[in-house]
mmCIF file of C-alpha atoms and ligand atoms in Angstrom:
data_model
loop_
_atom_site.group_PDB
_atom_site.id
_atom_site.type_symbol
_atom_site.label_atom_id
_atom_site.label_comp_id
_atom_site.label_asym_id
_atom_site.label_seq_id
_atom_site.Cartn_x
_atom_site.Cartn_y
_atom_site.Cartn_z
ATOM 1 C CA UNK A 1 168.152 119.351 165.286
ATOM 2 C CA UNK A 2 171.833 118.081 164.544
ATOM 3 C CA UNK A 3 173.532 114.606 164.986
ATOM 4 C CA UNK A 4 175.259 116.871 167.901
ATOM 5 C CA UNK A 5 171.940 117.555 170.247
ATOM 6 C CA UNK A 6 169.685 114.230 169.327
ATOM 7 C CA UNK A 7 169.347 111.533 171.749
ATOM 8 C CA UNK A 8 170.063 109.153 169.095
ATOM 9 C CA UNK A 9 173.892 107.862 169.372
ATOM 10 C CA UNK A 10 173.468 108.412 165.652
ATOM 11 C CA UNK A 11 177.106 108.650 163.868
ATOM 12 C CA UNK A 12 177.773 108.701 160.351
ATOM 13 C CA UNK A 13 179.384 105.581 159.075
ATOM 14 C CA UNK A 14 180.115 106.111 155.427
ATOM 15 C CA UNK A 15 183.345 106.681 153.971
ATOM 16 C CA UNK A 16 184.051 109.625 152.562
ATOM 17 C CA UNK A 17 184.639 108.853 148.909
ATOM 18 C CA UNK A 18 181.235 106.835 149.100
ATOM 19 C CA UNK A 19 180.145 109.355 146.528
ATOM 20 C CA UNK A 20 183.021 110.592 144.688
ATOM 21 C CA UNK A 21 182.990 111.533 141.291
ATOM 22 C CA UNK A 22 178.949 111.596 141.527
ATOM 23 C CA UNK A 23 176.732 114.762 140.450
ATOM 24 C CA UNK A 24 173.569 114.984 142.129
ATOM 25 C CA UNK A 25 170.448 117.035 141.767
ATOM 26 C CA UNK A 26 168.105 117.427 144.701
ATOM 27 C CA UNK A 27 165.268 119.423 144.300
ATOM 28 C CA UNK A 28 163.799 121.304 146.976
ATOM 29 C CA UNK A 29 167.799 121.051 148.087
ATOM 30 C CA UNK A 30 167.974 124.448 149.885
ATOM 31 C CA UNK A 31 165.562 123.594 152.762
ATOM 32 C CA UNK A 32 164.906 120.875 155.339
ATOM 33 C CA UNK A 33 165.547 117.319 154.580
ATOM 34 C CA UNK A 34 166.804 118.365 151.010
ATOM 35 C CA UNK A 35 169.404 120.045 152.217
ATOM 36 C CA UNK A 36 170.171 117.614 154.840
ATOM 37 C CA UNK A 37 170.837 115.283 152.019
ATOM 38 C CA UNK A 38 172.895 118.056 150.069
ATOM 39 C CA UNK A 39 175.382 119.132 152.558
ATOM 40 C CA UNK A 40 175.986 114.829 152.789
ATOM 41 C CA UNK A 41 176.320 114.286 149.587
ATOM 42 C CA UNK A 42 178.894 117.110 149.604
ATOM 43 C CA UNK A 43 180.266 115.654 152.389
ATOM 44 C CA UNK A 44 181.250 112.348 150.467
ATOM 45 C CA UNK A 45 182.981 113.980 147.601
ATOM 46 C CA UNK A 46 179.633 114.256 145.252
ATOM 47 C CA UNK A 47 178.641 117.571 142.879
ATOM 48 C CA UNK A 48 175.563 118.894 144.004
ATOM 49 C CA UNK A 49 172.968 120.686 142.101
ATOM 50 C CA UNK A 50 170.065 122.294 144.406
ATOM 51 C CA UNK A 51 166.406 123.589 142.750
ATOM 52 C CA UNK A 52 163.449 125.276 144.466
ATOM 53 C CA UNK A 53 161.313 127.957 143.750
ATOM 54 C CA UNK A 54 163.000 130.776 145.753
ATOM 55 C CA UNK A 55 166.644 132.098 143.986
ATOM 56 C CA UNK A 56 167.308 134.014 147.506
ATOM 57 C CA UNK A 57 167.134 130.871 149.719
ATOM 58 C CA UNK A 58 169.257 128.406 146.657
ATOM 59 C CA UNK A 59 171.880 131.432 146.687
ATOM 60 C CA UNK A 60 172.154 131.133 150.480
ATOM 61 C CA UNK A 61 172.328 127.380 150.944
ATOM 62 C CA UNK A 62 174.790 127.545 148.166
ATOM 63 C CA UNK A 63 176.738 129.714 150.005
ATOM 64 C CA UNK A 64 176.875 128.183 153.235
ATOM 65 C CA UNK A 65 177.437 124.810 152.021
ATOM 66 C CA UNK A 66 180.203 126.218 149.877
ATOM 67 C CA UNK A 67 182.651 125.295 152.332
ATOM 68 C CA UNK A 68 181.807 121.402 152.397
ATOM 69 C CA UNK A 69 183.291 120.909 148.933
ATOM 70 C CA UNK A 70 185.826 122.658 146.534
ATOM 71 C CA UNK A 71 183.190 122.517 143.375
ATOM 72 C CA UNK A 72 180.540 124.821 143.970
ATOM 73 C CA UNK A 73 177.118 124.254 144.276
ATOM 74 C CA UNK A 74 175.032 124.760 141.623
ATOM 75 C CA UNK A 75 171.698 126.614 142.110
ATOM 76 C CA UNK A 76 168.406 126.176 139.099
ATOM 77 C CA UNK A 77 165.544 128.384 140.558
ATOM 78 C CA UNK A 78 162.164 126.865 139.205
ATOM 79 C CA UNK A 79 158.725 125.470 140.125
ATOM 80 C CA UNK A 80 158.614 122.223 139.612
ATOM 81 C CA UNK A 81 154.431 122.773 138.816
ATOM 82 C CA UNK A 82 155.472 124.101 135.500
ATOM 83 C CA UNK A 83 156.595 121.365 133.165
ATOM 84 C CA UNK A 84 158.585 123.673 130.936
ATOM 85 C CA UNK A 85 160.554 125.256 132.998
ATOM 86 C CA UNK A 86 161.719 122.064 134.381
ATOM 87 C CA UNK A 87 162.416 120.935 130.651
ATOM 88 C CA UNK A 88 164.837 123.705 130.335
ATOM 89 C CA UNK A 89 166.763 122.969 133.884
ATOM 90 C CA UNK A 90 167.495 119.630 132.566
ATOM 91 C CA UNK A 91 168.565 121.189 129.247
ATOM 92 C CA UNK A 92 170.788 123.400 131.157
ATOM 93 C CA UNK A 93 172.063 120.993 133.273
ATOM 94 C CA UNK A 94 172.854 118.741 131.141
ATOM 95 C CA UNK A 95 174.389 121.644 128.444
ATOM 96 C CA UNK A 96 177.897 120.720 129.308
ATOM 97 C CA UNK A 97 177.509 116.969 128.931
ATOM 98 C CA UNK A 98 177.907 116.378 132.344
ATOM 99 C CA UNK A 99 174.367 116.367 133.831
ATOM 100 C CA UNK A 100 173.388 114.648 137.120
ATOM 101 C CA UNK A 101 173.846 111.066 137.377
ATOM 102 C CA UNK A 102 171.256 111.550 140.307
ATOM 103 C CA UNK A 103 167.746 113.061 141.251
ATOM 104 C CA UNK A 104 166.532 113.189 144.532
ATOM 105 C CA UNK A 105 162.786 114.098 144.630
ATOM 106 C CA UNK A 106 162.890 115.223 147.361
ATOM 107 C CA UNK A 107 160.288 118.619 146.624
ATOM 108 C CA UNK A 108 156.675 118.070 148.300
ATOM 109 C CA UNK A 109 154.143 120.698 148.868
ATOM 110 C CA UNK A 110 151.968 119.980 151.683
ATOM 111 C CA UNK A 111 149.157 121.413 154.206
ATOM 112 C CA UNK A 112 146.644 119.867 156.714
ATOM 113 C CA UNK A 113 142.675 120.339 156.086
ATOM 114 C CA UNK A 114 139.877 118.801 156.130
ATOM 115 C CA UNK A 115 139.569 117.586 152.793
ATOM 116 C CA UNK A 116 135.912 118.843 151.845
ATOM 117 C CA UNK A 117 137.493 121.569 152.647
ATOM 118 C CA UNK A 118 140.216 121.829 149.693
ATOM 119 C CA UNK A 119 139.591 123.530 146.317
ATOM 120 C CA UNK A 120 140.642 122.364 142.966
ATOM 121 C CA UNK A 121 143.196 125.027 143.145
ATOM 122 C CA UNK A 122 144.271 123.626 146.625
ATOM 123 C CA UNK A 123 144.267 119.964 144.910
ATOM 124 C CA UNK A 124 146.763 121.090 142.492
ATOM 125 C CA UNK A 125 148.759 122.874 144.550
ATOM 126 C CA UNK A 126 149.489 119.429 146.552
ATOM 127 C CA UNK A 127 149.262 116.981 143.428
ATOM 128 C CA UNK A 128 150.982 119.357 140.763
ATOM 129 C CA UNK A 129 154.220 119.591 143.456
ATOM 130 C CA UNK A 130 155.073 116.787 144.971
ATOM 131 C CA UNK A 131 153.422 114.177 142.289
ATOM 132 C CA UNK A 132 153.450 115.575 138.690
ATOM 133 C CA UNK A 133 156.815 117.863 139.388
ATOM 134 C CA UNK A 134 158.506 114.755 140.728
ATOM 135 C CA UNK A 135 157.409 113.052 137.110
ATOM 136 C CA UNK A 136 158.604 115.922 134.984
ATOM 137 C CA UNK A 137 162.137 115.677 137.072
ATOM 138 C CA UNK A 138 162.090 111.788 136.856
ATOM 139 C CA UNK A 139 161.430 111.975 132.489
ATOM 140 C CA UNK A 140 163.717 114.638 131.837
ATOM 141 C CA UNK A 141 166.338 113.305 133.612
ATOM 142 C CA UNK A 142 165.691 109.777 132.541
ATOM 143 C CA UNK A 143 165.571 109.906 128.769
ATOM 144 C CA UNK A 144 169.022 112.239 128.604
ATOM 145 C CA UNK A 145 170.570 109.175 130.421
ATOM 146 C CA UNK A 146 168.535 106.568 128.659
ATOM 147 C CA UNK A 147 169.587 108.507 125.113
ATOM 148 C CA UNK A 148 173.202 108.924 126.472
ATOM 149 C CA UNK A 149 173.420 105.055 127.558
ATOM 150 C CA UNK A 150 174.617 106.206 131.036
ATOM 151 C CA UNK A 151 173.353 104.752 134.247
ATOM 152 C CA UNK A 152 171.692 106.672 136.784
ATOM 153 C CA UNK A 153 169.821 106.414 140.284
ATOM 154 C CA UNK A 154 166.395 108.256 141.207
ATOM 155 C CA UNK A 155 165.899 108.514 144.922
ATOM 156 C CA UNK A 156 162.258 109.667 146.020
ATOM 157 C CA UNK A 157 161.061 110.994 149.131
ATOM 158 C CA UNK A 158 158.181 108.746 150.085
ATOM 159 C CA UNK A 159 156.233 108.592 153.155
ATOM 160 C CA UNK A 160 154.455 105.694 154.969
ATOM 161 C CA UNK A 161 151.070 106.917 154.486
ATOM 162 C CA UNK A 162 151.791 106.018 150.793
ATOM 163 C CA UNK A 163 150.366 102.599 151.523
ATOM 164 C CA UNK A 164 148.036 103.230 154.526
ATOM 165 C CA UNK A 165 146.577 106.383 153.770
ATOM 166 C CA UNK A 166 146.189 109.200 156.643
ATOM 167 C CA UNK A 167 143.046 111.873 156.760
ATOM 168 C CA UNK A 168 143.748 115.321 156.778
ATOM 169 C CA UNK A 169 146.890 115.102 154.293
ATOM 170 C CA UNK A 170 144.786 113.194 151.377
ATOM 171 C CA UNK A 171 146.229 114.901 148.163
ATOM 172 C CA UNK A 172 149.891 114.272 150.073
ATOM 173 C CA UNK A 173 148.623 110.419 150.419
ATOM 174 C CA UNK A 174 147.708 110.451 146.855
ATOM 175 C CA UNK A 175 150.606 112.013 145.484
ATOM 176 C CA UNK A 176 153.547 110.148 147.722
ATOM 177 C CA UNK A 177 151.135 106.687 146.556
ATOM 178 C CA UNK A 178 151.727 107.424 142.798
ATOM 179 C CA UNK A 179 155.465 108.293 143.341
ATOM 180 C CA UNK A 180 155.922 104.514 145.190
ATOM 181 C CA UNK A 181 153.905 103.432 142.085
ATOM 182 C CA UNK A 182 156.327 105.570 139.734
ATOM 183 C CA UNK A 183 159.700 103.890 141.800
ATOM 184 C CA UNK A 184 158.674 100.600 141.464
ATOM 185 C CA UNK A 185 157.075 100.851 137.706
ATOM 186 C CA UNK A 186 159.899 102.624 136.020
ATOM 187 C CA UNK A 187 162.339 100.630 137.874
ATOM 188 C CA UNK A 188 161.063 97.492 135.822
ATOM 189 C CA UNK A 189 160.971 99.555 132.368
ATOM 190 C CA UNK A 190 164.366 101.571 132.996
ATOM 191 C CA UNK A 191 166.165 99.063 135.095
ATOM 192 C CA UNK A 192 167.439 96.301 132.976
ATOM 193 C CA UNK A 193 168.894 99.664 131.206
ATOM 194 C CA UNK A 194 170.798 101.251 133.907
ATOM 195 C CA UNK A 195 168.702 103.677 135.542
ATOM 196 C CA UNK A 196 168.196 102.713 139.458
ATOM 197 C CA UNK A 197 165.259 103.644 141.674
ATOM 198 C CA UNK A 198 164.780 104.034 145.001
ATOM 199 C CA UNK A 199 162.581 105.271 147.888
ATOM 200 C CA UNK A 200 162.631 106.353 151.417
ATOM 201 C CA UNK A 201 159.750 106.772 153.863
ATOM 202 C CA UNK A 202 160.405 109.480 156.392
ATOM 203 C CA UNK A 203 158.186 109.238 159.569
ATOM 204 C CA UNK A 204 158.923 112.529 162.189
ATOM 205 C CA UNK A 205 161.537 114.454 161.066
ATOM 206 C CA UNK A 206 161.203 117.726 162.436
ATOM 207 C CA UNK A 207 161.978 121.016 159.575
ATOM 208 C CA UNK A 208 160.599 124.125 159.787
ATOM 209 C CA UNK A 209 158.918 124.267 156.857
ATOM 210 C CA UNK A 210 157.078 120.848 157.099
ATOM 211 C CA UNK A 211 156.070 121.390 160.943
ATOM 212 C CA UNK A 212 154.439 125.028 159.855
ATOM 213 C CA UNK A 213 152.213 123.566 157.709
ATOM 214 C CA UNK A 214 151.412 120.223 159.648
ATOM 215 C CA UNK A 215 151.622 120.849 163.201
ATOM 216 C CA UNK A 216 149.426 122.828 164.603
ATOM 217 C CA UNK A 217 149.616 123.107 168.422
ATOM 218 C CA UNK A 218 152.869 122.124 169.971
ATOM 219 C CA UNK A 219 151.744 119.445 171.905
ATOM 220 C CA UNK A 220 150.426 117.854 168.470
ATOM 221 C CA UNK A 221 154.011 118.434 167.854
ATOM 222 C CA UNK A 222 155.309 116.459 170.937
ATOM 223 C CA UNK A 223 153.117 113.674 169.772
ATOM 224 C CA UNK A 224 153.477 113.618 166.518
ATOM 225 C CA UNK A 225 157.355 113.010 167.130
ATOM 226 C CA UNK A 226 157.523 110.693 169.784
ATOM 227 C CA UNK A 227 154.706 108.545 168.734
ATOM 228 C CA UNK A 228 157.029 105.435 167.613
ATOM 229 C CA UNK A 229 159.367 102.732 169.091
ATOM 230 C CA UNK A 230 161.958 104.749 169.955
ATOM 231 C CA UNK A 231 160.058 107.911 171.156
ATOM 232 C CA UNK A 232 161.978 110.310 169.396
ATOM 233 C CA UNK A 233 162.261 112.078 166.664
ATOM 234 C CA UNK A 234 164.103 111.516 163.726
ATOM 235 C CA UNK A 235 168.015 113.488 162.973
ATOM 236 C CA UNK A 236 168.050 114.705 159.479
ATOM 237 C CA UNK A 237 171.411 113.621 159.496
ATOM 238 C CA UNK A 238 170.159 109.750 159.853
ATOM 239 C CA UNK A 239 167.828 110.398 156.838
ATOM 240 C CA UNK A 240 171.120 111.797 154.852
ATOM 241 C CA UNK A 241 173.351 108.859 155.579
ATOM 242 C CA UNK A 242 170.381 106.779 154.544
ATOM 243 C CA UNK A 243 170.103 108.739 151.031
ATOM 244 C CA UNK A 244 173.381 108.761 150.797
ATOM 245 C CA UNK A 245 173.726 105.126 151.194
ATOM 246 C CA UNK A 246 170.759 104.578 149.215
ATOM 247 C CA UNK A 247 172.480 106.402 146.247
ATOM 248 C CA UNK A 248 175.900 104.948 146.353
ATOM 249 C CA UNK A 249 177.684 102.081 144.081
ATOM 250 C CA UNK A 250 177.260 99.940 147.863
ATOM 251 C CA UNK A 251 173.415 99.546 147.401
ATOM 252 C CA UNK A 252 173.557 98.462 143.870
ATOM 253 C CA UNK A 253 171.195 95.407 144.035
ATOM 254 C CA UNK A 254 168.784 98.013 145.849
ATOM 255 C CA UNK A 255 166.123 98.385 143.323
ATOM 256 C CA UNK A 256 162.666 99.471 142.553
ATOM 257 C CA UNK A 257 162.558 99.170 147.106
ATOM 258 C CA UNK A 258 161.435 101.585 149.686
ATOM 259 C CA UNK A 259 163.135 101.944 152.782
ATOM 260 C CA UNK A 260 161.331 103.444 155.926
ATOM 261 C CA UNK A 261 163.014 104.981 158.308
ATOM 262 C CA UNK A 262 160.630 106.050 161.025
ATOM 263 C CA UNK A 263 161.788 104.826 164.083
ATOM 264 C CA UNK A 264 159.242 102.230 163.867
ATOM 265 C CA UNK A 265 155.742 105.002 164.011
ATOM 266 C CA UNK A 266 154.002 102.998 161.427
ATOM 267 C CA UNK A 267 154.449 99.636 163.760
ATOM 268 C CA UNK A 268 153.557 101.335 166.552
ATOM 269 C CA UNK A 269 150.412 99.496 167.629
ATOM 270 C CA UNK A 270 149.344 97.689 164.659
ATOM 271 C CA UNK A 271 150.466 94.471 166.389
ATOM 272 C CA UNK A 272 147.182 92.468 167.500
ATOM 273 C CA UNK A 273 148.546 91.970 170.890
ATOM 274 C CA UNK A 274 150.618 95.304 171.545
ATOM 275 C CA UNK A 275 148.158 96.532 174.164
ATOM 276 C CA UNK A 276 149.115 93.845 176.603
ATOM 277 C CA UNK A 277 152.120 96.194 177.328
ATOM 278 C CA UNK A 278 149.350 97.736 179.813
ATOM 279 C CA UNK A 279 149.652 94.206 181.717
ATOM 280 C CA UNK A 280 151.677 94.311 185.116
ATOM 281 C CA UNK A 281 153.707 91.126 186.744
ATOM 282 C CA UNK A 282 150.277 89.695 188.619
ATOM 283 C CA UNK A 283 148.667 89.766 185.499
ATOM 284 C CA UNK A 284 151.375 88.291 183.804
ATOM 285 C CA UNK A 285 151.168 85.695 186.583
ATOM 286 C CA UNK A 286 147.823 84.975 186.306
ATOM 287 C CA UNK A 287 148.208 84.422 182.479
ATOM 288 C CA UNK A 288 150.360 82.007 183.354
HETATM 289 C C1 HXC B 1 143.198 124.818 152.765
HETATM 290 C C2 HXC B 1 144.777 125.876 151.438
HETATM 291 C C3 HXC B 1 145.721 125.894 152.515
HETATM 292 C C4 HXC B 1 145.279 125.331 153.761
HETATM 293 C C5 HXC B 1 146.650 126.805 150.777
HETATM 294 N N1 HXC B 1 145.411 126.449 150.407
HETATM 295 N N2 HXC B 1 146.862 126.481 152.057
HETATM 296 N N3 HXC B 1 143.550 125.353 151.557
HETATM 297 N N4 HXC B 1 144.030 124.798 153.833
HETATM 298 N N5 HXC B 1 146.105 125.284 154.821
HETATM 299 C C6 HXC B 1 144.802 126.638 149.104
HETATM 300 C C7 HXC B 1 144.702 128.109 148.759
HETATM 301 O O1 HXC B 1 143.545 128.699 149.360
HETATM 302 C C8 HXC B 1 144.591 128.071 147.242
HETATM 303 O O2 HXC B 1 143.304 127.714 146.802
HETATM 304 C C9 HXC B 1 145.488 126.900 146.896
HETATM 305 O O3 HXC B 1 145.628 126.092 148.070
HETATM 306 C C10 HXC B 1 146.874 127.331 146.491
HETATM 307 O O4 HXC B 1 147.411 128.129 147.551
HETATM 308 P P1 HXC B 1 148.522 129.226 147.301
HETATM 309 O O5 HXC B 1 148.953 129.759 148.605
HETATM 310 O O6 HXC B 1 148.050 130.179 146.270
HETATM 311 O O7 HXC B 1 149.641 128.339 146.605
HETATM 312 P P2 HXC B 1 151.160 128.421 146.708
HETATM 313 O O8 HXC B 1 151.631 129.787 147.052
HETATM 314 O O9 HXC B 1 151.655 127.829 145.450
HETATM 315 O O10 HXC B 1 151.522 127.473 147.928
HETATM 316 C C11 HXC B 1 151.486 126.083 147.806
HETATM 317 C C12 HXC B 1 151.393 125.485 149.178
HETATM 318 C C13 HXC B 1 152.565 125.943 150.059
HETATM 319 C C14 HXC B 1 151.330 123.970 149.058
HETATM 320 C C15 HXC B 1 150.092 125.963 149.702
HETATM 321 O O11 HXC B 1 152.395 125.456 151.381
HETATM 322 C C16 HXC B 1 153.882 125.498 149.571
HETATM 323 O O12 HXC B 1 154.421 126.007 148.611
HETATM 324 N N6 HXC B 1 154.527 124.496 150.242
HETATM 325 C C17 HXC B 1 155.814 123.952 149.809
HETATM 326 C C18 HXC B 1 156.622 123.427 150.968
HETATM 327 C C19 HXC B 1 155.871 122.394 151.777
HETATM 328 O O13 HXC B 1 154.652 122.296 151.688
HETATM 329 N N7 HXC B 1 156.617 121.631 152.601
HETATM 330 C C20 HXC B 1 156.019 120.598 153.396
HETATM 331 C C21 HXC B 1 156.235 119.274 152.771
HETATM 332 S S1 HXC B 1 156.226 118.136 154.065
HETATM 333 P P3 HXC B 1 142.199 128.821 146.370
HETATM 334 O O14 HXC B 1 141.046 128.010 145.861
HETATM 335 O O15 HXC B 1 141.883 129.592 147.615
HETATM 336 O O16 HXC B 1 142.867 129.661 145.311
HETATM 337 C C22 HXC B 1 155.693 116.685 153.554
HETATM 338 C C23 HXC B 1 155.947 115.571 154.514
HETATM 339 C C24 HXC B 1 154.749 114.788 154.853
HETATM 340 O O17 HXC B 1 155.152 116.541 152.512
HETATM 341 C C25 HXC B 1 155.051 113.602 155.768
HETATM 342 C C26 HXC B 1 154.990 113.882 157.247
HETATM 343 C C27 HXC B 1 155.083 112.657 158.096
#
């Protein structure tokens, strides 16, 4: 879905320097809501470095968001599960002496299942992805700009069950829980020294990737993205402008804070009173 066909009235409002002279590492950038963010970033003058596991799909995105900006984008094939290899991305990323000045975690791994289901190998497949690989990122980048005395802003990819939990998606609960933990602890140790942290809580944004793994009948589907206030789904592009925003010199005195943006789906209900929307005007009268 685009800014073009959603329902929204969304627009992007940011200028278009908002992030120039910024390089920016998003990992799981070629796909999905990663490269939503990339191609905005790109968008508002930034440098953008992509990572995932598959060279073929980096190469591509690469390629098509070559256009967007005169720098190219820079590709790092890895898997985040494997601590070393991450290590040396950082090392060559930051070769030149002009690493990123931003991570995005945006990477997650993620399946539904009944969780006596799951094997230990399933278990790590979840937690080693989206909450250890997210670590590794966050500490190599951190202590090259802690050691360099530079500032820098981590932006993670949260998601509201981080605080209420959900069934079927408990080693994705777990691991988004720990990375709200990680935002809001390192932003007290690393803050007063420059480096920034940030979150954002998705609710329904539709990518092919997450909805083959999570949705499995379309009318689940239907459900799962118009179950909120606005009974839509989210635009990508609203998530970018978000990120972007998030990430830029205007949200400064943002820190160590998640913002959800999820058209209200975690809401939805919880108010002690909310099913009186059932009542008509006699009841309403009769109340009265
Ligand atoms: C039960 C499963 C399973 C399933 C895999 N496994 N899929 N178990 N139900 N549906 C088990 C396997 O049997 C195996 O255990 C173990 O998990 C590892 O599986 P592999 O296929 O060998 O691993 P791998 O190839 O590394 O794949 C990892 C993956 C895959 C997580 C399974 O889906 C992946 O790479 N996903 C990355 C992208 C992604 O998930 N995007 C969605 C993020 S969306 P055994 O014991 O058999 O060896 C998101 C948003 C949430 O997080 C918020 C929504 C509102």
């Amino acid at each position: 879905m685009s800014s073009e066909t959603a329902p929204s009235g969304f627009r992007q409002v940011l200028r278009d320097d908002a992030l120039a002279g910024r390089r920016i590492l998003v990992t799981g950038g070629g796909t999905g809501l990663g490269r939503a963010m990339a191609e905005r970033f790109l968008g508002l003058g930034a440098r953008v470095m992509i990572c995932g596991r598959r060279s073929e799909v980096l190469e591509r995105a690469a390629a098509e968001m070559g256009t967007l900006s005169t720098h190219p984008v820079e590709t790092f094939p890895v898997d985040l599960r494997d601590a070393g290899r991450v290590e040396a991305l950082f090392e060559t990323a930051f070769a030149d002496g002009e690493g990123p000045d931003t991570l995005i975690n945006n990477a997650a791994a993620n399946f539904v299942a009944r969780s006596e289901t799951l094997s230990h190998r399933a278990l790590d497949a979840i937690i080693d992805t989206s909450l250890k690989g997210a670590l590794y990122c966050t500490s190599a980048f951190g202590k090259r700009r802690l050691a360099a005395q530079a500032p820098g802003t981590v932006l993670s990819i949260i998601t509201s069950y981080a605080w209420h939990g959900s069934p079927y998606v408990v080693p994705s609960a777990i691991a988004k829980a720990g990375l709200l933990t990680m935002t809001r602890s390192l932003a007290q140790e690393w803050g007063p020294r420059g480096i920034r942290f940030v979150a954002l809580s998705p609710g329904a944004f539709p990518t092919k990737g997450a909805w083959e793994r999570l949705v499995p009948r379309p009318e689940l589907a239907r459900r799962h993205e118009t179950g909120n206030l606005t009974g839509r789904p989210g635009d990508p592009a609203e998530l970018a402008e978000l990120a972007a925003f998030l990430i830029s010199d205007a949200a400064a005195y943002i820190h160590g804070e998640c913002v959800t943006i999820d058209g209200g789906r975690w809401l939805k209900g919880v108010g002690t009173f909310g099913h009186l929307g059932a009542l008509d005007e006699e009841d309403w009268t009769a109340m009265r």
